[in-house]
């Protein structure tokens, strides 16, 4: 009977040790799961942080693109206005040249008419001077 009790105690101790081993294995598994859950939380936080940083960079990139597009539109408007101003200046220059040409033509015509009148007037006075010189010489002779 002592051998049976001793065998039963050994089985009982073996079962107790097996139970404790299973409990410790379960506790170890729980600790492992907690550690894995904590690691996953860190990974998820890191990924969320990285996504947030990427979102910020993306927004900054979009803002730069929007500013560039607006700057190009402004530049195009200014270029259009400048071309219009250049065209207006060119037209004004053409009109000014035409006006100056007409004025110069008028001045030249007036000067030519004045010279012609002076020439005719001087011819008349030369003819008068010749006639008076003839008359004087004829009277002296």
PDB file of C-alpha atoms in Angstrom:
ATOM      1  CA  UNK A   1       0.000   0.000   0.000  1.00  0.00           C
ATOM      2  CA  UNK A   2       2.845   2.375   0.697  1.00  0.00           C
ATOM      3  CA  UNK A   3       4.133   1.792  -2.798  1.00  0.00           C
ATOM      4  CA  UNK A   4       0.684   2.599  -4.206  1.00  0.00           C
ATOM      5  CA  UNK A   5       0.500   5.742  -2.050  1.00  0.00           C
ATOM      6  CA  UNK A   6       4.033   6.635  -3.060  1.00  0.00           C
ATOM      7  CA  UNK A   7       3.140   6.044  -6.735  1.00  0.00           C
ATOM      8  CA  UNK A   8      -0.047   8.078  -6.342  1.00  0.00           C
ATOM      9  CA  UNK A   9       1.922  10.863  -4.671  1.00  0.00           C
ATOM     10  CA  UNK A  10       4.420  10.804  -7.503  1.00  0.00           C
ATOM     11  CA  UNK A  11       1.596  10.956 -10.054  1.00  0.00           C
ATOM     12  CA  UNK A  12       0.011  13.715  -8.022  1.00  0.00           C
ATOM     13  CA  UNK A  13       3.353  15.584  -7.846  1.00  0.00           C
ATOM     14  CA  UNK A  14       3.874  14.961 -11.564  1.00  0.00           C
ATOM     15  CA  UNK A  15       0.355  16.277 -12.289  1.00  0.00           C
ATOM     16  CA  UNK A  16       0.978  19.245  -9.991  1.00  0.00           C
ATOM     17  CA  UNK A  17       4.301  19.962 -11.723  1.00  0.00           C
ATOM     18  CA  UNK A  18       2.653  19.534 -15.122  1.00  0.00           C
ATOM     19  CA  UNK A  19      -0.128  21.894 -14.048  1.00  0.00           C
ATOM     20  CA  UNK A  20       2.395  24.450 -12.763  1.00  0.00           C
ATOM     21  CA  UNK A  21       4.389  24.108 -15.988  1.00  0.00           C
ATOM     22  CA  UNK A  22       1.209  24.654 -18.005  1.00  0.00           C
ATOM     23  CA  UNK A  23       0.329  27.690 -15.850  1.00  0.00           C
ATOM     24  CA  UNK A  24       3.820  29.135 -16.284  1.00  0.00           C
ATOM     25  CA  UNK A  25       3.671  28.402 -20.011  1.00  0.00           C
ATOM     26  CA  UNK A  26       0.285  30.158 -20.132  1.00  0.00           C
ATOM     27  CA  UNK A  27       1.704  33.093 -18.145  1.00  0.00           C
ATOM     28  CA  UNK A  28       4.706  33.215 -20.470  1.00  0.00           C
ATOM     29  CA  UNK A  29       2.355  33.124 -23.457  1.00  0.00           C
ATOM     30  CA  UNK A  30       0.333  35.992 -21.914  1.00  0.00           C
ATOM     31  CA  UNK A  31       3.528  38.022 -21.319  1.00  0.00           C
ATOM     32  CA  UNK A  32       4.612  37.254 -24.884  1.00  0.00           C
ATOM     33  CA  UNK A  33       1.195  38.355 -26.191  1.00  0.00           C
ATOM     34  CA  UNK A  34       1.350  41.555 -24.107  1.00  0.00           C
ATOM     35  CA  UNK A  35       4.842  42.282 -25.428  1.00  0.00           C
ATOM     36  CA  UNK A  36       3.690  41.602 -28.982  1.00  0.00           C
ATOM     37  CA  UNK A  37       0.647  43.862 -28.448  1.00  0.00           C
ATOM     38  CA  UNK A  38       2.916  46.609 -27.071  1.00  0.00           C
ATOM     39  CA  UNK A  39       5.279  46.180 -30.025  1.00  0.00           C
ATOM     40  CA  UNK A  40       2.327  46.392 -32.426  1.00  0.00           C
ATOM     41  CA  UNK A  41       1.109  49.571 -30.700  1.00  0.00           C
ATOM     42  CA  UNK A  42       4.568  51.099 -31.167  1.00  0.00           C
ATOM     43  CA  UNK A  43       4.592  50.005 -34.808  1.00  0.00           C
ATOM     44  CA  UNK A  44       1.101  51.436 -35.364  1.00  0.00           C
ATOM     45  CA  UNK A  45       2.053  54.698 -33.635  1.00  0.00           C
ATOM     46  CA  UNK A  46       5.197  54.936 -35.749  1.00  0.00           C
ATOM     47  CA  UNK A  47       3.199  54.264 -38.915  1.00  0.00           C
ATOM     48  CA  UNK A  48       0.564  56.824 -37.882  1.00  0.00           C
ATOM     49  CA  UNK A  49       3.320  59.336 -37.148  1.00  0.00           C
ATOM     50  CA  UNK A  50       4.944  58.622 -40.496  1.00  0.00           C
ATOM     51  CA  UNK A  51       1.580  59.000 -42.275  1.00  0.00           C
ATOM     52  CA  UNK A  52       1.030  62.307 -40.475  1.00  0.00           C
ATOM     53  CA  UNK A  53       4.482  63.514 -41.557  1.00  0.00           C
ATOM     54  CA  UNK A  54       3.781  62.412 -45.118  1.00  0.00           C
ATOM     55  CA  UNK A  55       0.418  64.208 -45.017  1.00  0.00           C
ATOM     56  CA  UNK A  56       2.174  67.387 -43.836  1.00  0.00           C
ATOM     57  CA  UNK A  57       4.765  67.068 -46.616  1.00  0.00           C
ATOM     58  CA  UNK A  58       2.012  66.404 -49.149  1.00  0.00           C
ATOM     59  CA  UNK A  59       0.053  69.462 -48.001  1.00  0.00           C
ATOM     60  CA  UNK A  60       3.217  71.580 -48.154  1.00  0.00           C
ATOM     61  CA  UNK A  61       3.877  70.253 -51.659  1.00  0.00           C
ATOM     62  CA  UNK A  62       0.325  71.077 -52.740  1.00  0.00           C
ATOM     63  CA  UNK A  63       0.669  74.578 -51.309  1.00  0.00           C
ATOM     64  CA  UNK A  64       3.946  75.075 -53.201  1.00  0.00           C
ATOM     65  CA  UNK A  65       2.275  73.862 -56.393  1.00  0.00           C
ATOM     66  CA  UNK A  66      -0.698  76.185 -55.808  1.00  0.00           C
ATOM     67  CA  UNK A  67       1.677  79.121 -55.219  1.00  0.00           C
ATOM     68  CA  UNK A  68       3.650  78.224 -58.360  1.00  0.00           C
ATOM     69  CA  UNK A  69       0.465  77.974 -60.425  1.00  0.00           C
ATOM     70  CA  UNK A  70      -0.755  81.335 -59.100  1.00  0.00           C
ATOM     71  CA  UNK A  71       2.660  82.896 -59.748  1.00  0.00           C
ATOM     72  CA  UNK A  72       2.575  81.581 -63.323  1.00  0.00           C
ATOM     73  CA  UNK A  73      -0.936  82.945 -63.823  1.00  0.00           C
ATOM     74  CA  UNK A  74       0.141  86.322 -62.435  1.00  0.00           C
ATOM     75  CA  UNK A  75       3.210  86.290 -64.669  1.00  0.00           C
ATOM     76  CA  UNK A  76       1.061  85.423 -67.694  1.00  0.00           C
ATOM     77  CA  UNK A  77      -1.333  88.287 -66.868  1.00  0.00           C
ATOM     78  CA  UNK A  78       1.574  90.699 -66.432  1.00  0.00           C
ATOM     79  CA  UNK A  79       3.124  89.480 -69.680  1.00  0.00           C
ATOM     80  CA  UNK A  80      -0.211  89.991 -71.457  1.00  0.00           C
ATOM     81  CA  UNK A  81      -0.495  93.531 -70.047  1.00  0.00           C
ATOM     82  CA  UNK A  82       3.122  94.244 -70.972  1.00  0.00           C
ATOM     83  CA  UNK A  83       2.509  93.065 -74.543  1.00  0.00           C
ATOM     84  CA  UNK A  84      -0.543  95.316 -74.694  1.00  0.00           C
ATOM     85  CA  UNK A  85       1.517  98.230 -73.383  1.00  0.00           C
ATOM     86  CA  UNK A  86       4.261  97.492 -75.923  1.00  0.00           C
ATOM     87  CA  UNK A  87       1.679  97.390 -78.714  1.00  0.00           C
ATOM     88  CA  UNK A  88       0.156 100.678 -77.521  1.00  0.00           C
ATOM     89  CA  UNK A  89       3.615 102.255 -77.297  1.00  0.00           C
ATOM     90  CA  UNK A  90       4.432 100.997 -80.793  1.00  0.00           C
ATOM     91  CA  UNK A  91       1.195 102.478 -82.159  1.00  0.00           C
ATOM     92  CA  UNK A  92       1.899 105.747 -80.337  1.00  0.00           C
ATOM     93  CA  UNK A  93       5.443 105.770 -81.737  1.00  0.00           C
ATOM     94  CA  UNK A  94       4.127 105.176 -85.258  1.00  0.00           C
ATOM     95  CA  UNK A  95       1.604 107.990 -84.875  1.00  0.00           C
ATOM     96  CA  UNK A  96       4.309 110.286 -83.465  1.00  0.00           C
ATOM     97  CA  UNK A  97       6.645 109.471 -86.365  1.00  0.00           C
ATOM     98  CA  UNK A  98       3.835 110.111 -88.837  1.00  0.00           C
ATOM     99  CA  UNK A  99       2.989 113.378 -87.095  1.00  0.00           C
ATOM    100  CA  UNK A 100       6.645 114.460 -87.024  1.00  0.00           C
ATOM    101  CA  UNK A 101       7.011 113.482 -90.675  1.00  0.00           C
ATOM    102  CA  UNK A 102       3.940 115.538 -91.581  1.00  0.00           C
ATOM    103  CA  UNK A 103       5.231 118.460 -89.498  1.00  0.00           C
ATOM    104  CA  UNK A 104       8.663 118.215 -91.076  1.00  0.00           C
ATOM    105  CA  UNK A 105       7.053 118.056 -94.520  1.00  0.00           C
ATOM    106  CA  UNK A 106       5.000 121.160 -93.700  1.00  0.00           C
ATOM    107  CA  UNK A 107       8.080 122.999 -92.433  1.00  0.00           C
ATOM    108  CA  UNK A 108      10.044 121.984 -95.532  1.00  0.00           C
ATOM    109  CA  UNK A 109       7.198 123.099 -97.824  1.00  0.00           C
ATOM    110  CA  UNK A 110       6.869 126.396 -95.974  1.00  0.00           C
ATOM    111  CA  UNK A 111      10.632 126.913 -96.168  1.00  0.00           C
ATOM    112  CA  UNK A 112      10.624 126.076 -99.886  1.00  0.00           C
ATOM    113  CA  UNK A 113       7.741 128.503-100.514  1.00  0.00           C
ATOM    114  CA  UNK A 114       9.536 131.184 -98.496  1.00  0.00           C
ATOM    115  CA  UNK A 115      12.739 130.669-100.491  1.00  0.00           C
ATOM    116  CA  UNK A 116      10.783 130.756-103.695  1.00  0.00           C
ATOM    117  CA  UNK A 117       9.134 134.059-102.674  1.00  0.00           C
ATOM    118  CA  UNK A 118      12.532 135.456-101.647  1.00  0.00           C
ATOM    119  CA  UNK A 119      13.996 134.301-104.950  1.00  0.00           C
ATOM    120  CA  UNK A 120      11.182 135.944-106.920  1.00  0.00           C
ATOM    121  CA  UNK A 121      11.451 139.058-104.771  1.00  0.00           C
ATOM    122  CA  UNK A 122      15.220 139.158-105.202  1.00  0.00           C
ATOM    123  CA  UNK A 123      14.859 138.688-108.963  1.00  0.00           C
ATOM    124  CA  UNK A 124      12.499 141.601-109.048  1.00  0.00           C
ATOM    125  CA  UNK A 125      14.855 143.809-107.047  1.00  0.00           C
ATOM    126  CA  UNK A 126      17.841 142.660-109.166  1.00  0.00           C
ATOM    127  CA  UNK A 127      15.879 143.514-112.277  1.00  0.00           C
ATOM    128  CA  UNK A 128      14.941 146.867-110.724  1.00  0.00           C
ATOM    129  CA  UNK A 129      18.570 147.452-109.732  1.00  0.00           C
ATOM    130  CA  UNK A 130      19.739 146.612-113.282  1.00  0.00           C
ATOM    131  CA  UNK A 131      17.096 148.899-114.777  1.00  0.00           C
ATOM    132  CA  UNK A 132      17.999 151.749-112.425  1.00  0.00           C
ATOM    133  CA  UNK A 133      21.710 151.197-113.126  1.00  0.00           C
ATOM    134  CA  UNK A 134      20.959 151.295-116.897  1.00  0.00           C
ATOM    135  CA  UNK A 135      18.927 154.438-116.463  1.00  0.00           C
ATOM    136  CA  UNK A 136      21.678 156.076-114.426  1.00  0.00           C
ATOM    137  CA  UNK A 137      24.365 155.072-116.920  1.00  0.00           C
ATOM    138  CA  UNK A 138      22.222 156.255-119.819  1.00  0.00           C
ATOM    139  CA  UNK A 139      21.678 159.564-118.062  1.00  0.00           C
ATOM    140  CA  UNK A 140      25.370 159.932-117.453  1.00  0.00           C
ATOM    141  CA  UNK A 141      26.268 159.231-121.014  1.00  0.00           C
TER     142      UNK A 141
END
